[in-house]
Short mmCIF file of C-alpha atoms in Angstrom, two decimals:
data_model
loop_
_atom_site.label_atom_id
_atom_site.label_comp_id
_atom_site.label_asym_id
_atom_site.label_seq_id
_atom_site.Cartn_x
_atom_site.Cartn_y
_atom_site.Cartn_z
CA MET U 281 -29.06 -33.86 -0.75
CA ASN U 282 -27.48 -37.08 -2.04
CA SER U 283 -25.28 -35.04 -4.35
CA SER U 284 -22.10 -36.24 -5.94
CA LYS U 285 -18.94 -36.25 -3.87
CA SER U 286 -16.74 -35.73 -6.91
CA LEU U 287 -16.85 -31.93 -6.91
CA VAL U 288 -13.45 -30.35 -6.30
CA HIS U 289 -13.87 -26.74 -7.47
CA VAL U 290 -17.06 -24.70 -6.95
CA ASP U 291 -17.41 -21.05 -7.98
CA LEU U 292 -20.96 -19.72 -7.61
CA SER U 293 -19.93 -16.14 -6.90
CA TYR U 294 -22.18 -13.15 -7.59
CA ASN U 295 -25.51 -14.91 -7.94
CA ASN U 296 -28.72 -14.75 -5.89
CA LEU U 297 -28.03 -17.68 -3.58
CA ASN U 298 -29.21 -17.99 0.01
CA SER U 299 -28.42 -20.19 2.99
CA SER U 300 -29.67 -23.35 1.29
CA ILE U 301 -26.39 -23.56 -0.60
CA PHE U 302 -24.58 -24.36 2.66
CA GLN U 303 -27.07 -27.13 3.39
CA TRP U 304 -26.28 -28.60 -0.01
CA LEU U 305 -22.52 -28.37 0.46
CA SER U 306 -22.04 -29.61 4.00
CA GLY U 307 -21.35 -33.27 4.58
CA THR U 308 -21.73 -34.51 1.01
CA HIS U 309 -18.95 -32.69 -0.81
CA THR U 310 -16.05 -34.06 1.18
CA ASN U 311 -13.60 -33.73 -1.73
CA LEU U 312 -14.20 -30.02 -2.25
CA VAL U 313 -10.92 -28.10 -2.46
CA HIS U 314 -11.97 -24.66 -3.74
CA LEU U 315 -15.16 -22.80 -2.76
CA ASP U 316 -16.06 -19.29 -3.91
CA LEU U 317 -19.51 -17.94 -2.98
CA SER U 318 -18.56 -14.25 -3.02
CA GLY U 319 -21.16 -11.59 -3.71
CA ASN U 320 -24.18 -13.58 -2.58
CA ASN U 321 -26.41 -12.31 0.22
CA PHE U 322 -26.17 -14.50 3.31
CA THR U 323 -27.65 -12.01 5.78
CA GLY U 324 -28.81 -13.81 8.91
CA VAL U 325 -27.50 -17.21 7.80
CA VAL U 326 -26.87 -19.37 10.87
CA GLY U 327 -24.45 -22.27 10.68
CA TRP U 328 -22.43 -21.21 7.65
CA LEU U 329 -19.18 -21.87 9.49
CA GLU U 330 -20.32 -25.31 10.64
CA ALA U 331 -21.04 -26.13 6.99
CA VAL U 332 -17.58 -24.96 5.92
CA ASN U 333 -16.10 -27.00 8.71
CA MET U 334 -17.52 -30.19 7.25
CA LEU U 335 -15.34 -29.88 4.14
CA PRO U 336 -12.15 -31.63 5.30
CA LYS U 337 -10.10 -31.09 2.12
CA LEU U 338 -11.01 -27.45 1.56
CA THR U 339 -7.93 -25.32 0.90
CA ASN U 340 -9.41 -22.16 -0.67
CA LEU U 341 -12.38 -20.45 0.99
CA ILE U 342 -13.57 -17.22 -0.63
CA LEU U 343 -16.69 -15.63 0.83
CA GLN U 344 -16.14 -11.92 0.31
CA ARG U 345 -18.99 -9.39 0.28
CA CYS U 346 -21.65 -11.87 1.42
CA ASN U 347 -23.10 -10.04 4.45
CA LEU U 348 -22.03 -13.01 6.55
CA PRO U 349 -23.09 -12.70 10.20
CA PRO U 350 -20.71 -13.46 13.08
CA PRO U 351 -20.37 -17.21 13.65
CA ILE U 352 -21.49 -18.72 16.94
CA ILE U 353 -18.42 -20.38 18.40
CA SER U 354 -19.92 -22.94 20.74
CA SER U 355 -19.95 -26.37 19.14
CA VAL U 356 -16.99 -28.74 19.14
CA SER U 357 -17.43 -29.27 15.41
CA VAL U 358 -16.58 -25.64 14.75
CA MET U 359 -13.66 -25.51 17.13
CA ASN U 360 -12.26 -28.79 15.76
CA SER U 361 -12.14 -27.36 12.26
CA SER U 362 -10.14 -28.74 9.39
CA LYS U 363 -6.47 -27.85 9.13
CA SER U 364 -6.45 -28.02 5.33
CA LEU U 365 -7.30 -24.35 4.71
CA VAL U 366 -4.53 -22.40 2.98
CA HIS U 367 -6.33 -19.38 1.51
CA VAL U 368 -9.17 -17.63 3.39
CA ASP U 369 -10.88 -14.47 2.15
CA LEU U 370 -13.82 -13.36 4.30
CA SER U 371 -13.45 -9.66 3.53
CA TYR U 372 -16.33 -7.17 3.65
CA ASN U 373 -18.78 -9.06 5.83
CA ASN U 374 -20.26 -8.51 9.30
CA LEU U 375 -17.82 -10.64 11.26
CA ASN U 376 -16.62 -9.97 14.80
CA SER U 377 -13.92 -11.27 17.13
CA SER U 378 -15.30 -14.82 17.05
CA ILE U 379 -13.66 -15.37 13.67
CA PHE U 380 -10.23 -15.06 15.29
CA GLN U 381 -11.22 -17.72 17.82
CA TRP U 382 -12.04 -20.05 14.93
CA LEU U 383 -8.82 -19.33 13.08
CA SER U 384 -6.28 -19.50 15.86
CA SER U 385 -4.59 -22.79 16.77
CA THR U 386 -6.55 -24.97 14.31
CA HIS U 387 -5.59 -23.47 10.96
CA THR U 388 -1.86 -23.94 11.19
CA ASN U 389 -1.45 -24.31 7.41
CA LEU U 390 -3.04 -20.96 6.58
CA VAL U 391 -0.93 -18.93 4.15
CA HIS U 392 -3.28 -16.14 3.01
CA LEU U 393 -5.79 -14.38 5.29
CA ASP U 394 -7.98 -11.46 4.23
CA LEU U 395 -10.55 -10.14 6.73
CA SER U 396 -10.60 -6.57 5.43
CA GLY U 397 -13.71 -4.45 5.75
CA ASN U 398 -15.12 -6.21 8.81
CA ASN U 399 -15.68 -4.27 12.03
CA PHE U 400 -13.33 -5.44 14.77
CA THR U 401 -13.79 -2.46 17.08
CA GLY U 402 -12.66 -3.34 20.60
CA VAL U 403 -11.42 -6.81 19.64
CA VAL U 404 -8.75 -7.82 22.15
CA GLY U 405 -6.20 -10.45 21.25
CA TRP U 406 -6.45 -10.24 17.46
CA LEU U 407 -2.69 -10.07 17.19
CA GLU U 408 -2.18 -13.09 19.44
CA ALA U 409 -4.61 -15.04 17.23
CA VAL U 410 -2.72 -14.08 14.09
CA ASN U 411 0.49 -15.06 15.82
CA MET U 412 -0.74 -18.64 16.10
CA LEU U 413 -0.66 -19.07 12.31
CA PRO U 414 2.96 -20.13 11.75
CA LYS U 415 2.85 -20.38 7.94
CA LEU U 416 0.97 -17.15 7.28
CA ARG U 417 2.52 -15.12 4.45
CA ASP U 418 -0.23 -12.63 3.57
CA LEU U 419 -2.05 -10.77 6.35
CA ILE U 420 -4.64 -8.36 4.96
CA LEU U 421 -6.78 -6.55 7.53
CA TYR U 422 -7.34 -3.09 6.12
CA GLY U 423 -10.34 -0.98 7.14
CA CYS U 424 -11.30 -3.12 10.15
CA ASN U 425 -11.22 -0.58 13.00
CA LEU U 426 -8.58 -2.76 14.63
CA PRO U 427 -7.61 -1.45 18.09
CA ARG U 428 -4.06 -0.93 19.25
CA PRO U 429 -2.35 -4.22 20.07
CA ILE U 430 -1.00 -4.81 23.55
CA ILE U 431 2.66 -5.64 23.04
CA SER U 432 3.47 -7.42 26.26
CA SER U 433 3.30 -11.18 25.88
CA VAL U 434 6.22 -13.26 24.68
CA SER U 435 3.95 -15.00 22.19
CA VAL U 436 3.33 -11.73 20.38
CA MET U 437 6.91 -10.55 20.48
CA ASN U 438 8.13 -13.95 19.28
CA SER U 439 6.02 -13.64 16.16
CA PHE U 440 6.63 -15.78 13.14
CA LYS U 441 9.04 -14.83 10.40
CA SER U 442 6.88 -16.23 7.60
CA LEU U 443 4.99 -12.99 6.87
CA VAL U 444 5.75 -11.54 3.45
CA ARG U 445 2.86 -9.12 2.91
CA VAL U 446 1.12 -7.10 5.65
CA ASP U 447 -1.69 -4.63 5.01
CA LEU U 448 -3.10 -3.09 8.20
CA SER U 449 -4.07 0.24 6.65
CA ASP U 450 -7.12 2.25 7.75
CA ASN U 451 -7.27 1.05 11.35
CA ASN U 452 -6.71 2.53 14.82
CA LEU U 453 -3.15 1.33 15.35
CA ASN U 454 -0.40 3.29 17.04
CA SER U 455 3.38 3.12 16.89
CA SER U 456 3.49 -0.06 19.00
CA ILE U 457 2.95 -2.01 15.77
CA PHE U 458 6.50 -1.09 14.76
CA GLN U 459 7.78 -2.74 17.93
CA LEU U 460 6.16 -5.96 16.80
CA LEU U 461 7.40 -5.80 13.23
CA SER U 462 10.99 -4.80 13.70
CA GLY U 463 13.55 -7.55 13.90
CA THR U 464 11.15 -10.50 13.84
CA HIS U 465 9.64 -10.22 10.36
CA THR U 466 12.84 -10.38 8.37
CA ASN U 467 11.08 -11.82 5.30
CA LEU U 468 8.59 -8.97 5.01
CA VAL U 469 8.41 -7.63 1.45
CA GLU U 470 5.29 -5.42 1.46
CA LEU U 471 4.12 -3.27 4.38
CA ASP U 472 1.10 -0.95 4.25
CA LEU U 473 0.15 0.85 7.47
CA SER U 474 -1.42 3.89 5.82
CA ARG U 475 -4.00 6.01 7.63
CA ASN U 476 -3.20 4.88 11.14
CA ASN U 477 -2.16 7.40 13.79
CA PHE U 478 1.54 7.25 14.61
CA THR U 479 1.76 10.67 16.26
CA GLY U 480 4.86 10.75 18.46
CA GLY U 481 6.04 7.41 17.13
CA VAL U 482 9.76 7.78 17.73
CA GLY U 483 11.89 5.10 16.13
CA TRP U 484 9.55 4.18 13.29
CA LEU U 485 12.34 4.56 10.76
CA GLU U 486 14.70 2.37 12.76
CA ALA U 487 12.00 -0.31 12.78
CA VAL U 488 11.57 -0.06 9.00
CA ASN U 489 15.32 -0.28 8.64
CA MET U 490 15.33 -3.70 10.29
CA LEU U 491 13.31 -5.24 7.45
CA PRO U 492 16.09 -6.22 5.03
CA LYS U 493 13.86 -7.61 2.25
CA LEU U 494 11.25 -4.85 2.26
CA THR U 495 10.44 -3.60 -1.25
CA ASN U 496 7.11 -1.77 -0.76
CA LEU U 497 6.71 0.67 2.14
CA ILE U 498 3.39 2.53 2.29
CA LEU U 499 2.88 4.83 5.29
CA SER U 500 0.66 7.55 3.85
CA GLY U 501 -1.46 9.73 6.12
CA CYS U 502 -0.06 8.42 9.42
CA ASN U 503 1.00 11.64 11.20
CA LEU U 504 4.55 10.32 11.15
CA PRO U 505 6.99 12.61 12.98
CA PRO U 506 10.37 13.56 11.50
CA PRO U 507 12.95 10.80 11.99
CA ILE U 508 15.94 11.42 14.23
CA MET U 509 18.96 10.92 11.99
CA SER U 510 21.65 10.05 14.48
CA SER U 511 22.02 6.28 14.70
CA VAL U 512 24.11 4.23 12.30
CA SER U 513 21.29 1.71 12.05
CA VAL U 514 19.12 4.27 10.32
CA MET U 515 21.81 5.43 7.95
CA ASN U 516 22.68 1.83 7.02
CA SER U 517 19.22 1.30 5.62
CA SER U 518 18.25 -1.51 3.31
CA LYS U 519 18.69 -1.00 -0.42
CA SER U 520 15.84 -3.36 -1.27
CA LEU U 521 13.12 -0.69 -1.31
CA VAL U 522 11.43 -0.22 -4.67
CA ARG U 523 8.29 1.71 -3.72
CA VAL U 524 8.10 4.26 -0.88
CA ASP U 525 4.98 6.29 -0.10
CA LEU U 526 5.37 8.59 2.91
CA SER U 527 2.92 11.23 1.70
CA VAL U 528 0.67 13.31 3.97
CA ASN U 529 2.78 13.17 7.13
CA ASN U 530 4.81 15.58 9.27
CA LEU U 531 8.23 14.80 7.83
CA ASN U 532 10.95 17.38 7.35
CA SER U 533 14.10 17.46 5.24
CA SER U 534 15.78 14.80 7.41
CA ILE U 535 13.95 12.21 5.30
CA PHE U 536 16.18 13.22 2.39
CA GLN U 537 19.20 12.18 4.42
CA TRP U 538 17.76 8.69 4.80
CA LEU U 539 16.87 8.37 1.14
CA SER U 540 19.95 9.87 -0.45
CA GLY U 541 22.63 7.48 -1.56
CA THR U 542 21.20 4.27 -0.13
CA HIS U 543 17.96 3.77 -2.04
CA THR U 544 19.26 3.59 -5.58
CA ASN U 545 16.74 0.90 -6.57
CA LEU U 546 13.68 3.07 -5.95
CA VAL U 547 11.10 3.04 -8.74
CA GLU U 548 8.32 5.01 -6.98
CA LEU U 549 8.80 7.73 -4.37
CA ASP U 550 6.00 9.86 -2.92
CA LEU U 551 6.80 12.50 -0.29
CA SER U 552 3.90 14.80 -1.16
CA TRP U 553 2.23 16.99 1.47
CA ASN U 554 4.94 16.95 4.10
CA ASN U 555 6.62 19.88 5.83
CA LEU U 556 9.87 20.19 3.88
CA ASN U 557 9.75 23.93 4.47
CA GLY U 558 12.59 25.76 2.74
CA SER U 559 14.34 22.64 1.54
CA SER U 560 15.53 22.16 -2.00
CA ILE U 561 15.31 18.95 -3.99
CA PRO U 562 18.52 16.99 -3.32
CA ASP U 563 20.96 16.40 -6.16
CA ASP U 564 21.20 12.80 -4.95
CA PHE U 565 17.75 12.09 -6.37
CA GLY U 566 19.43 12.09 -9.76
CA ASN U 567 21.31 8.96 -8.68
CA MET U 568 18.04 7.03 -8.38
CA SER U 569 18.41 5.82 -11.95
CA SER U 570 15.43 3.43 -11.72
CA LEU U 571 13.00 6.15 -10.63
CA ALA U 572 9.81 6.15 -12.72
CA TYR U 573 7.43 8.02 -10.38
CA LEU U 574 8.42 11.00 -8.22
CA ALA U 575 5.86 13.04 -6.27
CA LEU U 576 6.93 15.97 -4.08
CA SER U 577 3.77 18.08 -4.33
CA GLY U 578 2.62 20.41 -1.57
CA SER U 579 5.76 20.14 0.53
CA ARG U 580 6.97 23.79 0.56
CA LEU U 581 10.07 23.07 -1.49
CA LYS U 582 12.18 25.95 -2.78
CA GLY U 583 14.86 26.37 -5.41
CA GLY U 584 15.08 24.80 -8.82
CA ILE U 585 15.06 21.35 -10.32
CA PRO U 586 18.54 19.81 -9.94
CA ASN U 587 20.66 19.27 -13.04
CA SER U 588 21.05 15.68 -11.86
CA PHE U 589 17.46 15.04 -13.02
CA ALA U 590 18.97 14.80 -16.49
CA LYS U 591 20.04 11.27 -15.47
CA LEU U 592 16.51 10.05 -14.71
CA CYS U 593 16.12 8.14 -17.95
CA ARG U 594 13.15 6.03 -16.78
CA LEU U 595 11.05 8.84 -15.33
CA ARG U 596 7.38 8.60 -16.35
CA GLU U 597 5.60 10.84 -13.82
CA LEU U 598 6.91 13.98 -12.11
CA ARG U 599 4.59 15.76 -9.67
CA LEU U 600 5.99 18.98 -8.17
CA CYS U 601 2.89 21.18 -7.89
CA ASN U 602 2.03 23.50 -4.97
CA ASN U 603 5.57 24.30 -3.89
CA SER U 604 7.72 27.43 -4.08
CA LEU U 605 10.03 26.25 -6.84
CA SER U 606 11.67 28.78 -9.11
CA GLY U 607 13.67 29.01 -12.32
CA GLN U 608 13.20 29.31 -16.04
CA LEU U 609 10.75 26.85 -17.57
CA SER U 610 13.10 26.40 -20.52
CA ASP U 611 15.86 25.19 -18.17
CA ILE U 612 13.50 22.69 -16.55
CA ILE U 613 12.44 21.27 -19.91
CA ASP U 614 16.07 21.12 -21.07
CA ILE U 615 17.02 19.08 -17.99
CA LEU U 616 14.12 16.67 -18.32
CA SER U 617 14.43 16.21 -22.08
CA LYS U 618 18.06 15.09 -21.95
CA CYS U 619 17.19 11.60 -20.79
CA ALA U 620 13.44 11.35 -20.16
CA GLN U 621 12.41 12.75 -23.54
CA ASN U 622 10.99 9.40 -24.63
CA THR U 623 9.64 8.23 -21.25
CA LEU U 624 7.98 11.17 -19.45
CA GLU U 625 4.17 10.86 -19.57
CA TYR U 626 2.96 13.18 -16.80
CA LEU U 627 4.46 16.54 -15.79
CA ASP U 628 2.90 18.77 -13.13
CA ILE U 629 4.80 21.86 -12.01
CA SER U 630 1.70 24.01 -11.49
CA ASP U 631 1.19 26.52 -8.67
CA ASN U 632 4.81 27.22 -7.91
CA HIS U 633 4.56 30.90 -8.96
CA GLY U 634 8.36 31.26 -9.15
CA ILE U 635 8.72 29.37 -12.42
CA MET U 636 9.07 31.93 -15.20
CA GLY U 637 9.56 32.41 -18.91
CA SER U 638 7.92 30.97 -21.96
CA VAL U 639 7.23 27.40 -22.96
CA PRO U 640 10.23 26.17 -24.98
CA GLU U 641 9.59 24.62 -28.37
CA ASN U 642 11.59 21.49 -27.54
CA ILE U 643 8.77 20.32 -25.29
CA GLY U 644 7.20 19.19 -28.54
CA GLN U 645 9.87 16.49 -28.80
CA MET U 646 8.73 14.74 -25.60
CA SER U 647 6.60 12.30 -27.52
CA LYS U 648 5.20 10.28 -24.59
CA LEU U 649 3.64 13.22 -22.74
CA GLU U 650 -0.05 12.71 -21.97
CA ALA U 651 -0.62 15.43 -19.35
CA ILE U 652 1.08 18.80 -18.78
CA TYR U 653 0.19 21.18 -15.94
CA PHE U 654 1.89 24.60 -16.06
CA GLY U 655 -0.84 26.79 -14.51
CA GLY U 656 -0.23 29.05 -11.53
CA ASN U 657 3.26 30.15 -12.61
CA SER U 658 4.71 33.38 -14.01
CA LEU U 659 4.70 32.22 -17.61
CA GLU U 660 4.28 34.20 -20.80
CA GLY U 661 4.52 33.83 -24.53
CA VAL U 662 2.61 32.22 -27.34
CA ILE U 663 1.94 28.52 -27.88
CA SER U 664 2.41 27.46 -31.50
CA GLU U 665 2.09 24.28 -33.54
CA ILE U 666 5.78 23.57 -33.00
CA HIS U 667 5.09 23.03 -29.30
CA PHE U 668 2.85 20.12 -30.29
CA SER U 669 5.02 18.67 -33.06
CA LYS U 670 5.37 15.18 -31.55
CA LEU U 671 2.85 15.31 -28.71
CA PHE U 672 0.57 12.79 -30.35
CA GLN U 673 -0.50 11.24 -27.03
CA LEU U 674 -1.26 14.51 -25.26
CA LEU U 675 -4.65 14.50 -23.53
CA ILE U 676 -4.33 17.41 -21.05
CA TRP U 677 -2.47 20.72 -21.39
CA ILE U 678 -3.16 23.33 -18.71
CA TYR U 679 -1.37 26.60 -19.42
CA PRO U 680 -3.18 29.70 -18.16
CA PRO U 681 -0.52 32.45 -18.14
CA THR U 682 -0.64 34.76 -15.15
CA HIS U 683 0.01 37.90 -17.18
#
């Protein structure tokens, strides 16, 4: 117990430790700055938070996947906790709302907070607690069963502008979260709200549009309704976006209007499994010269691949399966090979049925291709060695002709 006070960095993660480690740490290691005990089993450990609280210089606390029980917030020592903490990761434990009580108001220097994988069902006031962390940059609370926030108090609406990364995916949030985010979080760079239920969430796109520094927007599987493209604010959208994932929603072709012309810096775009019924792929997509990943699968698209795709010189993955696209396969390969011949790695145009003809020999010049999916189309003809002339990296070729 009379251990040295010189320890600054302790990483004992993924061992077979029990609660005695906290007894060893508390009180005697007052110079400890970094503590990582992740992956140990602390089921039923009482007083772990009191022990942490007796480390006045601690800046990094990492206790993920430890089966930590909820702390008992009753003693002054816990409530009067150190303000030195900057990075806290307590993800995948058995914590409840009491952890927010500990965090709020006393940890004003906190920059990174990850409480993902805990069960916060029915927790009221979680957003107010987060709002009392003025320096917070990274807020990661995915898979927590977070309830819908009550957007009514000035303290919540006047939220801090320090947030850069927010991941609230896999919770029970509704569209009120957009009301909180829009306008006040002007430094936000990454936003992931995937797999929440935003049914009927009118104005979600206007809210996104008020985040001028946003580069990563991930709203997959949210039941997003089609945006109403009428206001100038929506059309004057930020050009900072690099990655957009709006897959598995209820969007229609109006989303093309938002994307076209203004998002020329996009590197990744996923609109798969939406209701783009009868729409064709816009020519404007060819102006997204930085595009490396494009996924439009399962969205009921019709027509052919635009000639403008010949300008997508950085394209690595193209996923267009399960649509109603048509045209000659040779024309599609000609378009793609003009500029993406040495970049394209993954090509999936399977299950469109309207794509016809034989596989052109010049596909063999697309030397980076690793996976090709042509099945479920009206293709014919023989595959020869010439088709594989430079496909040295090819791992998957699916070509079952329909007749």
